[in-house]
Coordinates of C-alpha atoms in Angstrom, one line a residue:
A149 CA -1.9 5.4 -5.6
A150 CA -1.6 9.1 -4.8
I151 CA 0.6 8.4 -1.8
D152 CA 2.9 6.1 -3.9
V153 CA 3.2 8.8 -6.5
A154 CA 3.9 11.5 -3.9
M155 CA 6.5 9.3 -2.1
A156 CA 8.4 9.0 -5.4
G157 CA 8.7 12.8 -5.4
F158 CA 6.0 13.6 -8.0
K159 CA 3.1 16.0 -7.7
G160 CA -0.4 14.6 -7.8
V161 CA -4.0 15.7 -7.7
L162 CA -6.6 13.4 -6.0
G163 CA -10.2 14.2 -7.1
E164 CA -13.0 12.9 -5.0
R165 CA -16.7 13.2 -5.8
E166 CA -17.9 12.9 -2.2
P167 CA -17.2 15.5 0.6
S168 CA -14.6 13.2 2.1
V169 CA -12.1 10.6 0.9
G170 CA -12.5 7.1 2.2
G171 CA -15.0 5.5 -0.3
R172 CA -16.9 2.4 0.6
M173 CA -14.3 1.1 3.0
A174 CA -15.1 4.0 5.4
R175 CA -18.5 2.5 6.0
F176 CA -17.2 -1.0 7.0
D177 CA -16.9 -2.3 10.5
K178 CA -14.2 -4.9 10.0
T179 CA -12.4 -6.5 7.1
F180 CA -12.1 -10.1 6.2
P181 CA -10.4 -12.5 6.8
T182 CA -8.3 -10.9 9.6
L183 CA -11.2 -8.9 11.1
D184 CA -9.1 -5.7 11.3
C185 CA -10.9 -2.6 12.1
A186 CA -11.6 -0.9 8.7
A187 CA -11.2 2.6 10.1
C188 CA -8.0 1.7 11.8
I189 CA -6.4 0.7 8.5
L190 CA -8.0 3.4 6.3
T191 CA -7.9 6.6 8.4
P192 CA -4.1 6.9 8.5
K193 CA -4.1 6.7 4.7
M194 CA -6.8 9.4 4.5
V195 CA -4.8 11.7 6.8
A196 CA -1.6 11.0 4.9
V197 CA -3.2 12.1 1.6
A198 CA -4.4 15.4 3.1
Q199 CA -1.1 16.3 4.8
D200 CA 1.3 15.4 1.9
D201 CA 2.7 18.5 0.3
N202 CA 3.0 16.6 -3.1
I203 CA -0.8 15.9 -3.1
T204 CA -3.5 18.4 -3.9
L205 CA -6.8 17.1 -2.6
Y206 CA -10.0 18.2 -4.4
T207 CA -13.1 16.8 -2.5
Y208 CA -16.7 17.4 -3.5
S209 CA -15.4 17.7 -7.1
E210 CA -15.9 16.1 -10.4
V211 CA -13.8 15.9 -13.6
E212 CA -15.8 17.5 -16.5
K213 CA -13.4 17.4 -19.4
V214 CA -10.2 15.6 -20.4
S215 CA -8.3 16.5 -23.5
G216 CA -4.7 16.2 -24.8
Y217 CA -2.6 13.1 -24.7
V218 CA 0.1 11.3 -22.7
G219 CA 2.5 13.7 -21.0
N220 CA 0.1 16.6 -21.9
F221 CA -3.4 15.9 -20.5
E222 CA -5.5 18.9 -19.9
V223 CA -8.2 18.3 -17.3
K224 CA -11.1 20.5 -16.3
I225 CA -12.3 19.9 -12.7
R226 CA -15.5 21.3 -11.2
K227 CA -15.1 22.0 -7.4
R228 CA -18.7 22.1 -6.2
A229 CA -19.7 24.8 -3.8
R230 CA -19.6 23.6 -0.2
S231 CA -21.1 26.9 1.1
V232 CA -18.3 26.7 3.7
D233 CA -14.9 28.4 3.4
M234 CA -12.3 25.7 3.7
E235 CA -9.6 28.2 4.7
K236 CA -11.6 29.6 7.6
C237 CA -13.3 26.5 8.9
T238 CA -11.7 24.9 12.0
G239 CA -13.9 21.8 12.1
C240 CA -15.4 22.7 15.5
G241 CA -18.8 21.2 14.6
I242 CA -20.9 23.9 16.2
C243 CA -22.7 24.6 12.9
Y244 CA -24.1 21.1 12.4
G245 CA -24.7 20.8 16.1
K246 CA -27.2 23.7 16.0
C247 CA -28.8 23.0 12.5
P248 CA -32.5 22.3 13.0
T249 CA -33.0 20.2 9.9
K250 CA -32.6 16.4 9.7
V251 CA -32.6 14.2 6.6
P252 CA -31.7 10.6 5.9
S253 CA -27.9 10.0 5.9
E254 CA -26.5 8.6 2.6
F255 CA -23.4 7.5 4.5
D256 CA -25.6 5.4 6.9
M257 CA -27.7 4.0 4.0
G258 CA -30.8 5.9 5.3
L259 CA -30.6 4.1 8.7
G260 CA -29.6 7.3 10.5
K261 CA -30.1 11.0 10.1
R262 CA -27.8 13.8 9.3
K263 CA -28.1 17.6 9.3
S264 CA -28.4 19.9 6.3
I265 CA -24.9 21.1 7.1
Y266 CA -22.8 18.0 7.8
V267 CA -19.7 15.9 7.6
P268 CA -20.4 12.4 6.3
F269 CA -18.7 10.7 9.3
P270 CA -16.6 11.7 12.3
Q271 CA -13.2 10.8 10.7
A272 CA -14.0 12.7 7.5
V273 CA -11.0 14.1 5.6
P274 CA -11.1 17.1 5.2
N275 CA -13.0 17.7 8.4
V276 CA -15.0 20.6 6.8
P277 CA -18.8 20.4 6.6
V278 CA -20.9 20.8 3.4
I279 CA -24.3 22.4 3.1
D280 CA -26.9 20.3 1.3
R281 CA -28.7 23.0 -0.6
E282 CA -31.7 20.7 -1.4
S283 CA -32.6 20.4 2.3
C284 CA -31.2 23.6 3.8
L285 CA -34.0 25.9 5.0
Y286 CA -32.1 29.0 3.8
F287 CA -31.7 27.7 0.2
T288 CA -35.3 26.2 0.1
R289 CA -37.2 28.8 2.0
G290 CA -34.9 31.8 2.4
K291 CA -35.0 31.4 6.2
C292 CA -32.8 30.1 9.1
K293 CA -29.1 31.1 8.7
I294 CA -28.5 29.6 12.2
C295 CA -25.2 27.9 11.1
Q296 CA -23.9 31.3 9.9
K297 CA -24.9 33.0 13.2
V298 CA -23.2 30.4 15.4
C299 CA -20.0 29.8 13.4
P300 CA -17.0 31.4 15.4
P301 CA -14.6 31.8 12.4
E302 CA -17.5 33.1 10.1
A303 CA -16.8 30.3 7.6
I304 CA -20.3 29.9 6.3
D305 CA -20.6 31.4 2.8
Y306 CA -24.1 31.1 1.2
E307 CA -22.9 33.0 -1.9
Q308 CA -20.2 30.5 -2.7
E309 CA -20.4 29.1 -6.3
D310 CA -18.8 26.2 -8.2
E311 CA -15.2 26.7 -9.2
I312 CA -13.6 25.4 -12.4
V313 CA -10.0 24.4 -12.1
E314 CA -7.9 23.5 -15.2
E315 CA -4.7 21.7 -14.7
K316 CA -2.2 19.7 -16.9
F317 CA -1.0 16.2 -16.1
G318 CA 1.5 13.7 -17.5
A319 CA -0.6 10.7 -16.6
I320 CA -4.1 9.8 -15.2
I321 CA -5.0 7.0 -12.8
V322 CA -8.7 6.0 -12.9
A323 CA -10.1 4.8 -9.6
T324 CA -13.8 5.5 -9.8
G325 CA -14.8 2.4 -7.9
F326 CA -18.1 0.6 -8.0
T327 CA -21.7 0.8 -6.9
L328 CA -24.2 -1.9 -5.8
F329 CA -26.5 -3.8 -8.0
D330 CA -30.1 -2.5 -7.9
H331 CA -31.8 -5.6 -6.4
S332 CA -35.3 -4.1 -6.6
V333 CA -35.5 -6.0 -9.9
Y334 CA -35.9 -9.2 -7.7
G335 CA -39.5 -8.6 -6.7
E336 CA -39.6 -11.9 -4.9
Y337 CA -37.1 -10.6 -2.3
G338 CA -39.3 -7.7 -1.4
Y339 CA -36.6 -5.1 -1.1
G340 CA -38.1 -1.6 -0.8
K341 CA -41.5 -3.1 0.3
L342 CA -40.4 -5.2 3.3
K343 CA -38.5 -3.0 5.8
N344 CA -36.6 -5.8 7.3
V345 CA -34.9 -6.8 3.9
V346 CA -31.6 -4.9 3.8
T347 CA -28.3 -5.0 1.9
G348 CA -24.9 -5.9 3.0
L349 CA -23.9 -2.2 3.3
H350 CA -26.9 -1.7 5.6
F351 CA -25.6 -4.5 7.8
E352 CA -22.1 -3.0 7.8
R353 CA -23.5 0.3 9.2
M354 CA -25.5 -1.5 11.8
A355 CA -22.5 -3.6 12.9
N356 CA -20.3 -0.5 13.2
A357 CA -20.1 0.8 16.8
S358 CA -20.1 4.4 15.4
G359 CA -23.0 3.7 13.1
P360 CA -26.6 4.7 13.4
T361 CA -27.6 1.8 15.7
G362 CA -24.5 1.9 17.9
G363 CA -23.3 -1.5 16.8
K364 CA -26.6 -3.4 17.3
I365 CA -28.1 -5.6 14.5
I366 CA -31.7 -4.4 14.5
R367 CA -34.9 -4.8 12.6
P368 CA -35.5 -1.4 10.8
S369 CA -39.2 -1.9 11.1
D370 CA -39.4 -1.7 14.9
G371 CA -35.8 -1.4 16.2
R372 CA -35.9 -4.8 17.9
E373 CA -32.6 -6.7 17.9
A374 CA -32.5 -9.4 15.2
K375 CA -31.9 -13.0 16.2
D376 CA -32.6 -15.1 13.2
V377 CA -30.9 -13.6 10.1
V378 CA -31.0 -15.0 6.6
F379 CA -28.2 -14.0 4.1
I380 CA -28.9 -14.4 0.4
Q381 CA -25.8 -14.5 -1.9
C382 CA -25.4 -13.8 -5.6
V383 CA -28.1 -11.1 -5.7
G384 CA -27.6 -9.7 -9.2
S385 CA -24.4 -11.6 -9.8
R386 CA -24.1 -14.7 -12.1
D387 CA -27.5 -13.9 -13.6
D388 CA -27.8 -13.4 -17.4
H389 CA -31.5 -12.5 -17.2
K390 CA -31.9 -9.9 -14.4
G391 CA -28.4 -9.1 -13.3
V392 CA -24.8 -9.3 -14.5
P393 CA -23.2 -12.5 -15.8
Y394 CA -20.0 -12.3 -13.8
C395 CA -19.2 -13.3 -10.2
S396 CA -18.7 -10.3 -7.9
R397 CA -15.8 -12.2 -6.2
L398 CA -16.2 -10.9 -2.6
C399 CA -19.8 -11.5 -1.7
C400 CA -19.1 -15.0 -0.3
M401 CA -16.4 -13.5 1.9
Y402 CA -18.3 -10.5 3.2
T403 CA -21.4 -12.6 3.9
A404 CA -19.2 -15.0 5.9
K405 CA -17.8 -12.0 7.8
Q406 CA -21.2 -10.6 8.5
A407 CA -22.5 -14.0 9.8
L408 CA -19.5 -14.0 12.2
L409 CA -20.2 -10.4 13.3
L410 CA -23.8 -11.2 13.9
K411 CA -22.8 -13.9 16.4
E412 CA -20.2 -11.6 18.0
H413 CA -22.8 -8.8 18.5
N414 CA -25.5 -11.2 19.7
P415 CA -24.4 -14.7 20.9
E416 CA -28.0 -15.9 20.8
A417 CA -28.4 -15.0 17.1
Q418 CA -28.5 -17.6 14.3
A419 CA -27.3 -17.0 10.7
Y420 CA -28.6 -18.9 7.6
V421 CA -26.8 -18.4 4.3
F422 CA -28.3 -19.3 1.0
Y423 CA -25.6 -19.8 -1.6
I424 CA -25.1 -21.1 -5.2
D425 CA -21.4 -21.9 -4.8
I426 CA -18.8 -20.8 -2.2
R427 CA -16.1 -18.9 -4.0
A428 CA -13.4 -18.2 -1.4
A429 CA -10.3 -18.4 -3.5
G430 CA -7.4 -16.6 -1.7
K431 CA -5.0 -16.7 1.2
N432 CA -6.9 -17.9 4.3
Y433 CA -10.3 -17.3 2.7
E434 CA -11.5 -20.9 2.5
E435 CA -10.3 -21.4 6.1
F436 CA -12.3 -18.3 7.2
V437 CA -15.5 -19.5 5.7
R438 CA -15.1 -23.0 7.3
R439 CA -14.4 -21.3 10.6
V440 CA -17.6 -19.3 10.4
Q441 CA -19.6 -22.5 9.9
E442 CA -17.8 -24.6 12.5
E443 CA -17.1 -22.1 15.3
Y444 CA -19.9 -19.6 14.8
G445 CA -22.6 -22.0 13.8
A446 CA -23.7 -20.4 10.5
V447 CA -25.9 -22.8 8.6
Y448 CA -25.1 -22.8 4.9
L449 CA -27.9 -23.9 2.5
R450 CA -27.1 -24.5 -1.1
G451 CA -30.0 -23.2 -3.1
R452 CA -32.0 -20.2 -4.3
V453 CA -34.7 -18.3 -2.4
S454 CA -37.9 -18.3 -4.3
R455 CA -39.9 -15.9 -2.2
I456 CA -39.9 -13.7 0.9
F457 CA -43.1 -12.5 2.5
E458 CA -44.3 -11.2 5.9
K459 CA -46.3 -13.2 8.4
G460 CA -47.2 -11.2 11.4
D461 CA -44.0 -9.3 12.4
M462 CA -41.7 -12.0 11.0
L463 CA -40.3 -12.6 7.5
I464 CA -40.9 -16.0 5.9
V465 CA -38.0 -17.1 3.6
R466 CA -39.0 -19.9 1.3
G467 CA -36.3 -21.6 -0.7
A468 CA -34.8 -25.0 -1.6
D469 CA -31.8 -27.0 -0.5
T470 CA -30.5 -28.5 -3.7
L471 CA -28.1 -30.9 -1.8
S472 CA -31.0 -32.6 0.0
G473 CA -33.7 -31.8 -2.4
A474 CA -35.9 -30.5 0.5
Q475 CA -38.0 -27.3 0.4
I476 CA -37.1 -25.0 3.2
E477 CA -39.0 -22.3 5.1
I478 CA -37.3 -20.1 7.7
K479 CA -38.8 -17.6 10.0
A480 CA -36.4 -14.6 10.1
D481 CA -36.1 -11.3 11.8
L482 CA -33.9 -9.8 9.1
V483 CA -32.9 -10.7 5.6
V484 CA -29.5 -9.4 4.2
L485 CA -29.0 -9.4 0.5
A486 CA -25.4 -9.8 -0.8
S487 CA -25.7 -7.4 -3.7
G488 CA -23.3 -7.7 -6.6
L489 CA -20.7 -5.1 -7.6
I490 CA -21.4 -3.2 -10.8
A491 CA -19.9 -0.2 -12.6
Q492 CA -20.8 3.4 -11.5
P493 CA -23.9 4.8 -13.3
D494 CA -21.8 7.3 -15.3
A495 CA -18.9 4.9 -16.1
R496 CA -19.6 4.9 -19.8
K497 CA -19.6 8.7 -19.9
V498 CA -16.2 8.7 -18.0
A499 CA -14.8 6.1 -20.4
Q500 CA -15.8 8.2 -23.4
M501 CA -14.4 11.3 -21.9
L502 CA -11.1 9.6 -21.2
G503 CA -11.0 7.7 -24.5
I504 CA -10.6 4.3 -22.9
S505 CA -12.5 1.1 -23.7
Y506 CA -15.2 -0.5 -21.6
D507 CA -17.1 -3.8 -21.8
K508 CA -20.8 -4.6 -22.1
N509 CA -21.1 -4.2 -18.3
N510 CA -19.5 -0.7 -18.5
L511 CA -16.4 -1.9 -16.6
F512 CA -13.2 -0.4 -17.9
T513 CA -11.1 -2.7 -20.0
E514 CA -7.3 -3.1 -19.6
A515 CA -4.9 -3.1 -22.6
H516 CA -4.1 -6.8 -22.1
P517 CA -5.7 -9.1 -19.5
K518 CA -2.4 -10.7 -18.6
L519 CA 0.5 -8.6 -19.8
A520 CA -0.9 -5.1 -19.2
P521 CA -3.5 -5.5 -16.4
V522 CA -3.5 -1.8 -15.3
E523 CA -2.8 -0.1 -18.6
T524 CA -5.5 1.0 -21.1
V525 CA -5.4 1.3 -24.9
T526 CA -4.9 5.1 -24.4
A527 CA -1.3 5.8 -23.5
G528 CA -0.9 7.5 -20.1
I529 CA -4.2 6.4 -18.6
F530 CA -4.1 3.6 -16.0
L531 CA -6.8 1.6 -14.0
T532 CA -7.0 0.6 -10.4
G533 CA -9.6 -0.9 -8.2
A534 CA -13.2 -2.1 -8.8
C535 CA -13.8 0.3 -11.8
Q536 CA -12.0 -2.4 -13.8
S537 CA -13.6 -5.5 -12.2
P538 CA -14.8 -6.5 -8.7
K539 CA -11.9 -6.6 -6.3
D540 CA -11.4 -6.9 -2.5
I541 CA -9.2 -4.6 -0.5
P542 CA -5.8 -6.4 -1.0
D543 CA -6.4 -6.6 -4.8
T544 CA -7.4 -3.0 -5.0
V545 CA -4.3 -1.9 -3.1
A546 CA -2.1 -4.1 -5.3
T547 CA -3.5 -2.5 -8.5
A548 CA -3.2 0.9 -7.0
S549 CA 0.5 0.4 -6.4
A550 CA 0.9 -1.2 -9.9
A551 CA -0.8 1.8 -11.6
S552 CA 1.3 4.3 -9.7
V553 CA 4.5 2.5 -10.7
K554 CA 3.4 2.5 -14.3
A555 CA 2.6 6.2 -14.2
I556 CA 5.9 7.1 -12.5
G557 CA 7.8 5.0 -15.0
L558 CA 6.1 6.9 -17.8
I559 CA 6.7 10.4 -16.6
A560 CA 10.0 10.0 -14.7
P561 CA 12.4 9.8 -17.7
D562 CA 13.3 13.0 -19.5
E563 CA 12.0 11.5 -22.8
L564 CA 9.0 9.2 -23.4
T565 CA 9.8 5.7 -24.7
L566 CA 7.5 5.2 -27.6
E567 CA 6.4 2.3 -29.8
P568 CA 8.4 2.3 -33.0
L569 CA 5.4 1.2 -35.2
V570 CA 3.6 4.5 -35.6
A571 CA 1.9 6.1 -38.5
K572 CA 3.7 8.9 -40.4
V573 CA 2.3 11.5 -42.8
N574 CA 4.0 12.8 -45.9
P575 CA 2.9 16.4 -45.9
D576 CA 3.9 16.9 -49.6
V577 CA 1.4 14.2 -50.6
C578 CA -1.4 14.9 -48.0
S579 CA -4.4 16.6 -49.6
G580 CA -5.9 17.7 -46.2
C581 CA -9.1 15.8 -46.5
L582 CA -8.6 14.6 -42.9
S583 CA -10.5 11.4 -43.4
C584 CA -7.8 9.8 -41.3
L585 CA -8.7 12.0 -38.3
E586 CA -12.2 10.7 -38.4
V587 CA -11.3 7.0 -38.4
C588 CA -8.5 7.1 -35.8
P589 CA -9.7 5.2 -32.7
F590 CA -7.1 6.8 -30.5
S591 CA -7.5 10.4 -31.5
A592 CA -3.8 10.4 -32.5
I593 CA -4.3 12.6 -35.5
E594 CA -4.7 16.4 -35.6
E595 CA -4.7 19.0 -38.3
E596 CA -1.6 21.2 -38.9
E597 CA -0.9 24.2 -41.0
V598 CA 2.2 24.0 -43.2
K599 CA 3.8 25.7 -46.2
D600 CA 3.5 23.8 -49.5
R601 CA 7.1 23.0 -50.6
L602 CA 6.3 23.8 -54.2
T603 CA 3.8 26.7 -54.1
K604 CA 5.0 28.1 -50.8
E605 CA 1.3 28.7 -49.9
K606 CA -0.2 27.6 -46.5
K607 CA -2.3 24.4 -46.5
I608 CA -3.9 22.1 -43.9
V609 CA -2.4 18.6 -43.6
A610 CA -2.8 15.7 -41.1
K611 CA -0.3 15.3 -38.3
V612 CA 0.3 12.1 -36.2
I613 CA 0.8 12.5 -32.5
E614 CA 3.4 9.7 -32.1
S615 CA 3.0 9.3 -28.3
V616 CA -0.7 8.5 -28.8
C617 CA -0.5 6.4 -32.0
H618 CA -0.8 2.6 -31.7
G619 CA 0.1 1.8 -35.3
C620 CA -3.2 0.1 -36.0
G621 CA -3.2 1.2 -39.6
A622 CA -6.8 2.4 -39.8
C623 CA -5.6 5.7 -41.2
T624 CA -3.4 4.1 -43.8
A625 CA -6.3 2.1 -45.2
T626 CA -8.4 5.2 -45.3
C627 CA -6.0 7.7 -46.9
R628 CA -7.1 8.1 -50.5
V629 CA -3.8 9.6 -51.8
G630 CA -1.5 7.2 -49.9
A631 CA 0.0 10.0 -47.8
I632 CA 0.1 7.9 -44.5
D633 CA 2.3 4.8 -43.9
V634 CA 3.0 2.9 -40.7
S635 CA 6.7 2.7 -39.9
G636 CA 8.0 -0.8 -40.9
F637 CA 5.0 -1.4 -43.1
R638 CA 5.6 1.1 -46.0
D639 CA 4.6 -0.2 -49.4
E640 CA 8.3 -0.2 -50.5
E641 CA 9.2 -2.4 -47.4
I642 CA 6.4 -4.9 -48.0
L643 CA 7.3 -5.2 -51.7
A644 CA 10.9 -5.7 -50.8
E645 CA 10.0 -8.5 -48.5
V646 CA 7.9 -10.2 -51.2
E647 CA 10.7 -9.8 -53.8
A648 CA 13.2 -11.3 -51.3
I649 CA 11.0 -14.4 -50.8

């Protein structure tokens, strides 16, 4: 989206919470159904964002406050302290090469280690390390400073503090993404207790040649290469009781891809897939799933897993095949859970800050499911990607381009094209009670100081921001003195229609 906006000649700011852009896709090995290298597709886009003069990149940053309205948004961004001067750093890597502290890597899902000063992965953009103050010996014990001593350009700055940046924007594109369902609620699967029960993202990091295992699919308990692997689908999805009621859309496909990768990495391995239904709607998707079964020998079993437990050094997966009615018990080296996609933990807070709507699952809601799929009820704010609903990579890219086109179309003309049905205040009648301001769902009303036409004294009245108003009429119904009307629905116009009939 940022690249599309920049190519159209407009300035844009890309804010990223993590130390590097790239998101979840940066962790993948290959993408379905074409099995393209994920990094080969993604990295050029990451570099393009960093090098484009029209794009300002704020990584390791978070939006703290949004105010204003379409064409005039005021945004406060907190740039968290990296403790490394980005202007001086050359990305040589000497600092994290010499750092003595190792902690579990979030990027590698805890399967590997990183230093207290680190870049998340080798292709990170920007290639500037961050100091994790919670594990750094200097910040926790007041000792060490090795990274500062060995840094040739003297880029380490322990005194660096968070910086607040305030900027104005014409439009906002929300692309906050997703997180994985917390499958620990399914105690029968043993996640967190059984070391050899992992998630799909763990598998991705193991399958990646640059990952913590060097591309080997191993058992985390002992490091032995896994041969018999059970994949369990719909973990957290389509479950009204413990999970979310919706289908996460891409679990069937990424499970099929992982079953294929398992066979590619170890030809002697065998994949078993427990599923409810195969939902592979899309170009070449159904064909891909069939190919995994026919050419790569993945065994698909329609049914739920009732229990997973350890027996010796193996996992016993007990479930049912609903097609044959048989009870099944499989000895497995590794179990991979296809976790559902859910909203970010702070999605509700972000929605309230932006003034956009969200559903019971905290996914952001579009203005109209068919005719306005990337717009929100708040003018000037657009949605893209999985923050709106679970999406695969092509769908995410499509909505990104759609959102950028909508944003450009909004800010490109010299004048905004507004809806004609907006509320209007008669300042001569308005008493200044501002009840309308309290009930407006779009924050389209503000107070204004005017001179009374008769007394010439200053008074407070309500004022409608026409570019934000949706003409819902809530203010009209609330106004005690009848000072507000919606254009086209004034009392005189309604009565004239009745008389004409």
